[in-house]
Short mmCIF file of C-alpha atoms and ligand atoms in Angstrom, two decimals:
data_model
loop_
_atom_site.label_atom_id
_atom_site.label_comp_id
_atom_site.label_asym_id
_atom_site.label_seq_id
_atom_site.Cartn_x
_atom_site.Cartn_y
_atom_site.Cartn_z
CA UNK I 1399 2.89 99.90 126.81
CA UNK I 1400 6.33 99.11 128.24
CA UNK I 1401 7.71 98.63 124.73
CA UNK I 1402 8.18 102.43 124.38
CA UNK I 1403 10.82 102.41 127.12
CA UNK I 1404 14.47 102.12 126.19
CA UNK I 1405 15.66 101.73 129.77
CA UNK I 1406 14.52 102.48 133.29
CA UNK I 1407 16.51 105.31 134.86
CA UNK I 1408 14.91 105.48 138.31
CA UNK I 1409 12.86 102.68 139.83
CA UNK I 1410 9.68 103.02 141.88
CA UNK I 1411 11.63 102.04 145.01
CA UNK I 1412 14.34 104.63 144.37
CA UNK I 1413 11.67 107.30 143.85
CA UNK I 1414 9.89 106.35 147.08
CA UNK I 1415 13.08 106.46 149.11
CA UNK I 1416 14.10 109.83 147.68
CA UNK I 1417 10.65 111.35 148.25
CA UNK I 1418 10.83 110.35 151.92
CA UNK I 1419 14.26 111.93 152.22
CA UNK I 1420 13.11 115.18 150.60
CA UNK I 1421 9.94 115.33 152.73
CA UNK I 1422 11.96 114.83 155.92
CA UNK I 1423 14.28 117.69 154.99
CA UNK I 1424 11.36 119.95 154.02
CA UNK I 1425 9.49 119.13 157.27
CA UNK I 1426 12.60 120.10 159.22
CA UNK I 1427 13.36 123.28 157.28
CA UNK I 1428 9.77 124.59 157.40
CA UNK I 1429 9.05 123.70 161.03
CA UNK I 1430 7.07 126.58 162.58
CA UNK I 1431 6.46 128.23 159.20
CA UNK I 1432 3.36 128.34 157.05
CA UNK I 1433 4.27 125.87 154.32
CA UNK I 1434 2.20 126.30 151.19
CA UNK I 1435 2.78 123.83 148.36
CA UNK I 1436 2.15 124.99 144.81
CA UNK I 1437 1.91 121.94 142.59
CA UNK I 1438 2.54 122.52 138.91
CA UNK I 1439 0.13 120.59 136.70
CA UNK I 1440 0.16 118.28 135.10
CA UNK I 1441 3.68 116.85 135.39
CA UNK I 1442 4.06 117.57 139.08
CA UNK I 1443 0.89 115.89 140.33
CA UNK I 1444 2.25 112.44 141.17
CA UNK I 1445 5.39 113.71 142.86
CA UNK I 1446 3.36 116.28 144.82
CA UNK I 1447 0.90 113.66 146.07
CA UNK I 1448 3.70 111.39 147.26
CA UNK I 1449 5.71 114.23 148.77
CA UNK I 1450 2.79 115.75 150.65
CA UNK I 1451 1.92 112.40 152.25
CA UNK I 1452 5.41 112.21 153.71
CA UNK I 1453 5.49 115.79 155.03
CA UNK I 1454 4.97 115.77 158.79
CA UNK I 1455 4.21 119.46 159.45
CA UNK I 1456 0.93 121.31 158.71
CA UNK I 1457 0.84 122.47 155.10
CA UNK I 1458 -1.58 123.74 152.49
CA UNK I 1459 -1.71 123.01 148.79
CA UNK I 1460 -2.94 124.68 145.64
CA UNK I 1461 -2.43 124.01 141.94
CA UNK I 1462 -1.28 125.94 138.91
CA UNK I 1463 -1.14 124.92 135.30
CA UNK I 1464 1.17 126.66 132.88
CA UNK I 1465 1.99 126.24 129.26
CA UNK I 1466 5.00 127.58 127.48
CA UNK I 1467 4.63 129.14 124.09
CA UNK I 1468 6.88 127.53 121.54
CA UNK I 1469 6.95 125.13 118.66
CA UNK I 1470 7.23 121.42 119.20
CA UNK I 1471 9.69 120.49 121.88
CA UNK I 1472 11.37 123.94 122.04
CA UNK I 1473 10.34 126.29 124.86
CA UNK I 1474 10.42 129.97 124.14
CA UNK I 1475 10.52 131.15 127.74
CA UNK I 1476 7.15 132.84 127.49
CA UNK I 1477 4.87 131.18 130.01
CA UNK I 1478 1.11 131.39 130.09
CA UNK I 1479 -0.89 130.66 133.24
CA UNK I 1480 -3.62 128.26 132.15
CA UNK I 1481 -4.98 127.60 135.65
CA UNK I 1482 -4.23 129.98 138.47
CA UNK I 1483 -4.20 129.51 142.24
CA UNK I 1484 -7.49 129.84 144.12
CA UNK I 1485 -5.83 131.36 147.17
CA UNK I 1486 -3.63 134.36 147.79
CA UNK I 1487 0.05 133.65 148.41
CA UNK I 1488 0.67 136.89 150.23
CA UNK I 1489 2.93 136.46 153.23
CA UNK I 1490 3.23 132.70 152.73
CA UNK I 1491 6.28 130.46 152.45
CA UNK I 1492 5.79 128.84 149.08
CA UNK I 1493 7.33 125.60 147.88
CA UNK I 1494 6.76 125.05 144.17
CA UNK I 1495 6.64 121.34 143.36
CA UNK I 1496 7.37 120.37 139.76
CA UNK I 1497 8.43 117.28 137.84
CA UNK I 1498 11.64 118.50 136.23
CA UNK I 1499 14.00 121.44 135.86
CA UNK I 1500 14.97 121.46 132.22
CA UNK I 1501 15.67 124.85 130.62
CA UNK I 1502 14.40 126.32 133.90
CA UNK I 1503 12.32 128.91 132.07
CA UNK I 1504 8.99 127.73 133.53
CA UNK I 1505 10.14 127.70 137.15
CA UNK I 1506 12.06 130.91 136.88
CA UNK I 1507 8.94 132.62 135.55
CA UNK I 1508 6.75 131.07 138.27
CA UNK I 1509 9.14 132.05 141.02
CA UNK I 1510 9.16 135.69 139.93
CA UNK I 1511 5.42 135.65 139.47
CA UNK I 1512 4.76 134.35 143.01
CA UNK I 1513 7.23 136.78 144.58
CA UNK I 1514 5.55 139.64 142.71
CA UNK I 1515 2.25 138.59 144.32
CA UNK I 1516 3.75 139.09 147.75
CA UNK I 1517 4.84 135.60 148.77
CA UNK I 1518 7.18 135.76 151.75
CA UNK I 1519 9.55 133.19 150.26
CA UNK I 1520 9.52 130.96 147.18
CA UNK I 1521 11.56 127.79 146.94
CA UNK I 1522 11.56 125.09 144.32
CA UNK I 1523 11.40 121.31 144.64
CA UNK I 1524 11.73 119.02 141.62
CA UNK I 1525 12.19 115.29 141.42
CA UNK I 1526 14.42 115.56 138.32
CA UNK I 1527 17.07 117.91 136.97
CA UNK I 1528 18.72 118.14 133.54
CA UNK I 1529 21.59 120.45 134.38
CA UNK I 1530 23.02 120.52 130.84
CA UNK I 1531 19.85 122.06 129.44
CA UNK I 1532 19.66 125.06 131.76
CA UNK I 1533 18.98 128.45 130.18
CA UNK I 1534 17.50 130.40 133.09
CA UNK I 1535 19.43 131.26 136.24
CA UNK I 1536 17.63 128.94 138.65
CA UNK I 1537 18.44 125.93 140.77
CA UNK I 1538 16.24 123.57 142.75
CA UNK I 1539 16.31 124.09 146.51
CA UNK I 1540 15.22 120.46 146.90
CA UNK I 1541 16.17 118.00 144.19
CA UNK I 1542 15.66 114.28 143.71
CA UNK I 1543 17.88 113.10 140.86
CA UNK I 1544 20.26 114.46 138.25
CA UNK I 1545 19.49 112.88 134.89
CA UNK I 1546 21.25 113.01 131.50
CA UNK I 1547 19.89 115.04 128.60
CA UNK I 1548 17.48 112.40 127.34
CA UNK I 1549 13.71 112.49 127.01
CA UNK I 1550 12.10 110.72 129.95
CA UNK I 1551 8.55 109.68 130.82
CA UNK I 1552 6.74 108.26 133.81
CA UNK I 1553 6.07 109.40 137.38
CA UNK I 1554 3.93 112.23 136.00
CA UNK I 1555 6.07 113.09 132.98
CA UNK I 1556 4.49 112.62 129.58
CA UNK I 1557 5.15 112.37 125.92
CA UNK I 1558 2.14 113.81 124.04
CA UNK I 1559 0.06 113.32 127.24
CA UNK I 1560 0.90 109.63 127.48
CA UNK I 1561 2.98 107.48 129.83
CA UNK I 1562 2.50 109.65 132.93
CA UNK I 1563 1.25 106.53 134.70
CA UNK I 1564 4.50 104.59 134.67
CA UNK I 1565 5.58 104.25 138.32
CA UNK I 1566 9.24 104.67 137.31
CA UNK I 1567 11.20 107.23 135.28
CA UNK I 1568 12.33 105.76 131.98
CA UNK I 1569 14.04 106.94 128.81
CA UNK I 1570 11.62 107.02 125.90
CA UNK I 1571 12.77 105.16 122.78
CA UNK I 1572 13.80 107.65 120.11
CA UNK I 1573 11.67 105.97 117.47
CA UNK I 1574 8.57 106.92 119.46
CA UNK I 1575 9.08 110.65 118.89
CA UNK I 1576 11.15 110.60 115.71
CA UNK I 1577 8.44 108.97 113.63
P1 IMP X 461 11.56 123.94 131.48
O1 IMP X 461 12.28 123.77 130.16
O2 IMP X 461 12.51 123.81 132.65
O3 IMP X 461 10.77 125.20 131.50
O4 IMP X 461 10.55 122.71 131.60
C1 IMP X 461 9.30 122.75 131.00
C2 IMP X 461 8.57 121.45 131.06
O5 IMP X 461 9.07 120.60 130.06
C3 IMP X 461 8.67 120.61 132.32
O6 IMP X 461 7.80 121.02 133.32
C4 IMP X 461 8.24 119.26 131.77
O7 IMP X 461 6.84 119.16 131.78
C5 IMP X 461 8.73 119.29 130.35
N1 IMP X 461 9.91 118.42 130.17
C6 IMP X 461 11.21 118.73 130.17
N2 IMP X 461 11.99 117.66 129.96
C7 IMP X 461 11.14 116.60 129.86
C8 IMP X 461 11.33 115.18 129.65
O8 IMP X 461 12.44 114.64 129.52
N3 IMP X 461 10.18 114.45 129.59
C9 IMP X 461 8.94 114.97 129.71
N4 IMP X 461 8.72 116.28 129.92
C10 IMP X 461 9.81 117.08 129.98
MG1 MG X 462 5.31 120.02 133.11
#
């Protein structure tokens, strides 16, 4: 399976260390508040699980799944909620946990959506950021790593639903998706 990887960008150890750092900052910033994690499926599941384990204050979690309408690898900015939260977010301090900020269209939609439902605050935490690709006016409040504009897989991120299980973040070989 490793033969699809061109190079490893972020190792398992680097991810673990960064997750601890982020969780420590989040635990400090949300002390005394009602922290409610919203994990974005599927890409955000691995990062969320690791992050939540390192958070040292009481917190709740729920899941959302979204899909963006668009052809192939292009996102159109129109987001559809495929799986919604089970609980109300009204009055809660929400931290949306996602794999990557790319165009930013998904997270910018989600942020507005949660605020419209009466969340007290909505912040965003992603493990990766591709700054060059940004279309929407959004930045991560908590961010792991800046990465170049290359297609990556692993640590929850997929190509055609595969390779989410790599414990590192790696650049996918171009021949894998240019076939
Ligand atoms: P957005 O463009 O910021 O709305 O990101 C939409 C989604 O695209 C992210 O949640 C990821 O699931 C996916 N995505 C963006 N870049 C990559 C990548 O390099 N590898 C795998 N998935 C990606
Ligand atoms: Mg995703």
